[in-house]
């Protein structure tokens, strides 16, 4: 199971850190990714991280502003979001990557429930 948290209201230029806590006997065995879905839009890939955290990959729209990391001792993946923009407003989801380096939603299988990020002045 995946539990996303940390969403909330932020001002443009502000920061938030999302967490994705994994539970279960194989919680640390998956590459993980973050997606987001804004109202009326399709779900889009944001960032991904390998099982041990040695590899990360990002969508071009957030590269340089967001950082994905993980702490396998806590079975948690983080998404540090800086320099937030209005267009970052969305529900953010974490999911397990069936492969490695995936960017398409169909390549991810287990999904968390989502956490809402609202960027507004």
PDB file of C-alpha atoms in Angstrom:
ATOM      1  CA  UNK A   1       0.000   0.000   0.000  1.00  0.00           C
ATOM      2  CA  UNK A   2       1.063   3.550  -0.693  1.00  0.00           C
ATOM      3  CA  UNK A   3      -0.006   6.561   1.377  1.00  0.00           C
ATOM      4  CA  UNK A   4       0.685  10.015  -0.012  1.00  0.00           C
ATOM      5  CA  UNK A   5       0.665  13.053   2.257  1.00  0.00           C
ATOM      6  CA  UNK A   6       2.021  16.560   2.602  1.00  0.00           C
ATOM      7  CA  UNK A   7      -0.208  18.421   0.200  1.00  0.00           C
ATOM      8  CA  UNK A   8      -1.735  21.750   1.051  1.00  0.00           C
ATOM      9  CA  UNK A   9      -1.867  25.389   0.084  1.00  0.00           C
ATOM     10  CA  UNK A  10       1.259  27.222  -0.999  1.00  0.00           C
ATOM     11  CA  UNK A  11       1.942  30.604  -2.545  1.00  0.00           C
ATOM     12  CA  UNK A  12       3.671  30.982  -5.893  1.00  0.00           C
ATOM     13  CA  UNK A  13       7.385  30.682  -5.298  1.00  0.00           C
ATOM     14  CA  UNK A  14       6.808  28.671  -2.158  1.00  0.00           C
ATOM     15  CA  UNK A  15       7.713  25.097  -1.259  1.00  0.00           C
ATOM     16  CA  UNK A  16       6.049  21.898  -0.141  1.00  0.00           C
ATOM     17  CA  UNK A  17       7.361  18.425   0.543  1.00  0.00           C
ATOM     18  CA  UNK A  18       5.228  15.432  -0.292  1.00  0.00           C
ATOM     19  CA  UNK A  19       5.731  12.021   1.271  1.00  0.00           C
ATOM     20  CA  UNK A  20       4.765   8.598  -0.008  1.00  0.00           C
ATOM     21  CA  UNK A  21       4.877   5.932   2.686  1.00  0.00           C
ATOM     22  CA  UNK A  22       4.950   2.341   1.509  1.00  0.00           C
ATOM     23  CA  UNK A  23       3.839  -0.567   3.627  1.00  0.00           C
ATOM     24  CA  UNK A  24       4.089  -4.294   3.208  1.00  0.00           C
ATOM     25  CA  UNK A  25       6.903  -6.841   3.142  1.00  0.00           C
ATOM     26  CA  UNK A  26       8.300  -5.684  -0.174  1.00  0.00           C
ATOM     27  CA  UNK A  27       7.873  -1.958   0.363  1.00  0.00           C
ATOM     28  CA  UNK A  28      11.496  -1.154  -0.379  1.00  0.00           C
ATOM     29  CA  UNK A  29      11.691  -3.315  -3.464  1.00  0.00           C
ATOM     30  CA  UNK A  30      10.180  -1.011  -6.046  1.00  0.00           C
ATOM     31  CA  UNK A  31      11.133   1.934  -8.135  1.00  0.00           C
ATOM     32  CA  UNK A  32       8.562   4.626  -7.440  1.00  0.00           C
ATOM     33  CA  UNK A  33       7.203   7.607  -9.225  1.00  0.00           C
ATOM     34  CA  UNK A  34       5.090  10.692  -8.705  1.00  0.00           C
ATOM     35  CA  UNK A  35       2.317  11.734 -11.040  1.00  0.00           C
ATOM     36  CA  UNK A  36      -0.097  14.644 -10.902  1.00  0.00           C
ATOM     37  CA  UNK A  37      -3.509  15.362 -12.292  1.00  0.00           C
ATOM     38  CA  UNK A  38      -4.895  18.855 -12.600  1.00  0.00           C
ATOM     39  CA  UNK A  39      -8.642  19.462 -12.986  1.00  0.00           C
ATOM     40  CA  UNK A  40      -9.773  18.613 -16.488  1.00  0.00           C
ATOM     41  CA  UNK A  41      -6.367  17.306 -17.500  1.00  0.00           C
ATOM     42  CA  UNK A  42      -4.802  13.903 -17.923  1.00  0.00           C
ATOM     43  CA  UNK A  43      -2.560  12.419 -15.305  1.00  0.00           C
ATOM     44  CA  UNK A  44       1.045  13.310 -16.058  1.00  0.00           C
ATOM     45  CA  UNK A  45       4.386  11.962 -14.935  1.00  0.00           C
ATOM     46  CA  UNK A  46       6.389  14.165 -12.561  1.00  0.00           C
ATOM     47  CA  UNK A  47       9.404  12.249 -11.237  1.00  0.00           C
ATOM     48  CA  UNK A  48      10.734   8.757 -10.639  1.00  0.00           C
ATOM     49  CA  UNK A  49      13.367   7.103  -8.480  1.00  0.00           C
ATOM     50  CA  UNK A  50      15.047   3.707  -8.540  1.00  0.00           C
ATOM     51  CA  UNK A  51      14.835   1.193  -5.699  1.00  0.00           C
ATOM     52  CA  UNK A  52      18.019   2.347  -3.985  1.00  0.00           C
ATOM     53  CA  UNK A  53      17.699   5.962  -5.058  1.00  0.00           C
ATOM     54  CA  UNK A  54      20.777   5.987  -7.269  1.00  0.00           C
ATOM     55  CA  UNK A  55      18.800   6.966 -10.340  1.00  0.00           C
ATOM     56  CA  UNK A  56      16.178   9.691 -10.724  1.00  0.00           C
ATOM     57  CA  UNK A  57      14.307  11.067 -13.711  1.00  0.00           C
ATOM     58  CA  UNK A  58      12.021  14.043 -14.123  1.00  0.00           C
ATOM     59  CA  UNK A  59       9.465  15.632 -16.385  1.00  0.00           C
ATOM     60  CA  UNK A  60      10.889  18.621 -18.189  1.00  0.00           C
ATOM     61  CA  UNK A  61       8.134  20.865 -16.789  1.00  0.00           C
ATOM     62  CA  UNK A  62       9.427  20.532 -13.213  1.00  0.00           C
ATOM     63  CA  UNK A  63      13.106  19.776 -13.686  1.00  0.00           C
ATOM     64  CA  UNK A  64      15.274  22.002 -11.531  1.00  0.00           C
ATOM     65  CA  UNK A  65      12.400  22.845  -9.197  1.00  0.00           C
ATOM     66  CA  UNK A  66      11.387  19.458  -7.815  1.00  0.00           C
ATOM     67  CA  UNK A  67      13.606  16.803  -6.248  1.00  0.00           C
ATOM     68  CA  UNK A  68      12.651  13.194  -5.628  1.00  0.00           C
ATOM     69  CA  UNK A  69      14.399  11.200  -2.922  1.00  0.00           C
ATOM     70  CA  UNK A  70      13.784   8.178  -0.741  1.00  0.00           C
ATOM     71  CA  UNK A  71      14.624   6.820   2.678  1.00  0.00           C
ATOM     72  CA  UNK A  72      14.321   3.049   2.561  1.00  0.00           C
ATOM     73  CA  UNK A  73      14.788   2.802   6.337  1.00  0.00           C
ATOM     74  CA  UNK A  74      11.426   4.566   6.565  1.00  0.00           C
ATOM     75  CA  UNK A  75       9.959   3.042   3.389  1.00  0.00           C
ATOM     76  CA  UNK A  76       9.213   6.578   2.242  1.00  0.00           C
ATOM     77  CA  UNK A  77       9.711   8.498  -0.982  1.00  0.00           C
ATOM     78  CA  UNK A  78       9.703  12.285  -0.945  1.00  0.00           C
ATOM     79  CA  UNK A  79       9.001  14.973  -3.505  1.00  0.00           C
ATOM     80  CA  UNK A  80      10.504  18.310  -2.544  1.00  0.00           C
ATOM     81  CA  UNK A  81       8.756  21.002  -4.565  1.00  0.00           C
ATOM     82  CA  UNK A  82      10.351  24.439  -4.722  1.00  0.00           C
ATOM     83  CA  UNK A  83       9.577  27.565  -6.730  1.00  0.00           C
ATOM     84  CA  UNK A  84       5.980  26.455  -7.021  1.00  0.00           C
ATOM     85  CA  UNK A  85       3.889  27.849  -9.844  1.00  0.00           C
ATOM     86  CA  UNK A  86       0.147  28.200 -10.259  1.00  0.00           C
ATOM     87  CA  UNK A  87       0.237  25.424 -12.841  1.00  0.00           C
ATOM     88  CA  UNK A  88       1.620  22.992 -10.266  1.00  0.00           C
ATOM     89  CA  UNK A  89      -1.848  22.856  -8.708  1.00  0.00           C
ATOM     90  CA  UNK A  90      -3.001  19.242  -8.938  1.00  0.00           C
ATOM     91  CA  UNK A  91      -3.639  16.055  -7.048  1.00  0.00           C
ATOM     92  CA  UNK A  92      -0.300  14.291  -6.689  1.00  0.00           C
ATOM     93  CA  UNK A  93      -0.082  10.505  -6.696  1.00  0.00           C
ATOM     94  CA  UNK A  94       2.722   8.084  -5.997  1.00  0.00           C
ATOM     95  CA  UNK A  95       2.901   4.708  -7.662  1.00  0.00           C
ATOM     96  CA  UNK A  96       5.193   1.723  -8.031  1.00  0.00           C
ATOM     97  CA  UNK A  97       7.132   1.414 -11.272  1.00  0.00           C
ATOM     98  CA  UNK A  98       6.870  -2.063 -12.787  1.00  0.00           C
ATOM     99  CA  UNK A  99      10.095  -1.490 -14.654  1.00  0.00           C
ATOM    100  CA  UNK A 100      12.631   1.318 -14.214  1.00  0.00           C
ATOM    101  CA  UNK A 101      12.657   4.748 -15.746  1.00  0.00           C
ATOM    102  CA  UNK A 102       8.990   4.588 -16.662  1.00  0.00           C
ATOM    103  CA  UNK A 103       7.026   7.689 -17.556  1.00  0.00           C
ATOM    104  CA  UNK A 104       3.686   6.300 -18.705  1.00  0.00           C
ATOM    105  CA  UNK A 105       0.921   5.623 -16.194  1.00  0.00           C
ATOM    106  CA  UNK A 106       0.340   2.153 -17.648  1.00  0.00           C
ATOM    107  CA  UNK A 107       3.871   1.205 -16.562  1.00  0.00           C
ATOM    108  CA  UNK A 108       2.979   1.781 -12.910  1.00  0.00           C
ATOM    109  CA  UNK A 109       0.807  -0.646 -10.985  1.00  0.00           C
ATOM    110  CA  UNK A 110       0.086   0.183  -7.329  1.00  0.00           C
ATOM    111  CA  UNK A 111      -1.195   3.713  -6.725  1.00  0.00           C
ATOM    112  CA  UNK A 112      -1.646   5.772  -3.574  1.00  0.00           C
ATOM    113  CA  UNK A 113      -4.808   7.791  -2.953  1.00  0.00           C
ATOM    114  CA  UNK A 114      -3.379  11.197  -3.887  1.00  0.00           C
ATOM    115  CA  UNK A 115      -2.718  14.416  -2.020  1.00  0.00           C
ATOM    116  CA  UNK A 116      -3.945  17.828  -3.179  1.00  0.00           C
ATOM    117  CA  UNK A 117      -1.484  20.628  -3.828  1.00  0.00           C
ATOM    118  CA  UNK A 118      -2.946  24.070  -4.393  1.00  0.00           C
ATOM    119  CA  UNK A 119      -0.727  26.947  -5.445  1.00  0.00           C
ATOM    120  CA  UNK A 120      -2.492  30.246  -5.107  1.00  0.00           C
ATOM    121  CA  UNK A 121      -1.786  33.800  -4.079  1.00  0.00           C
TER     122      UNK A 121
END
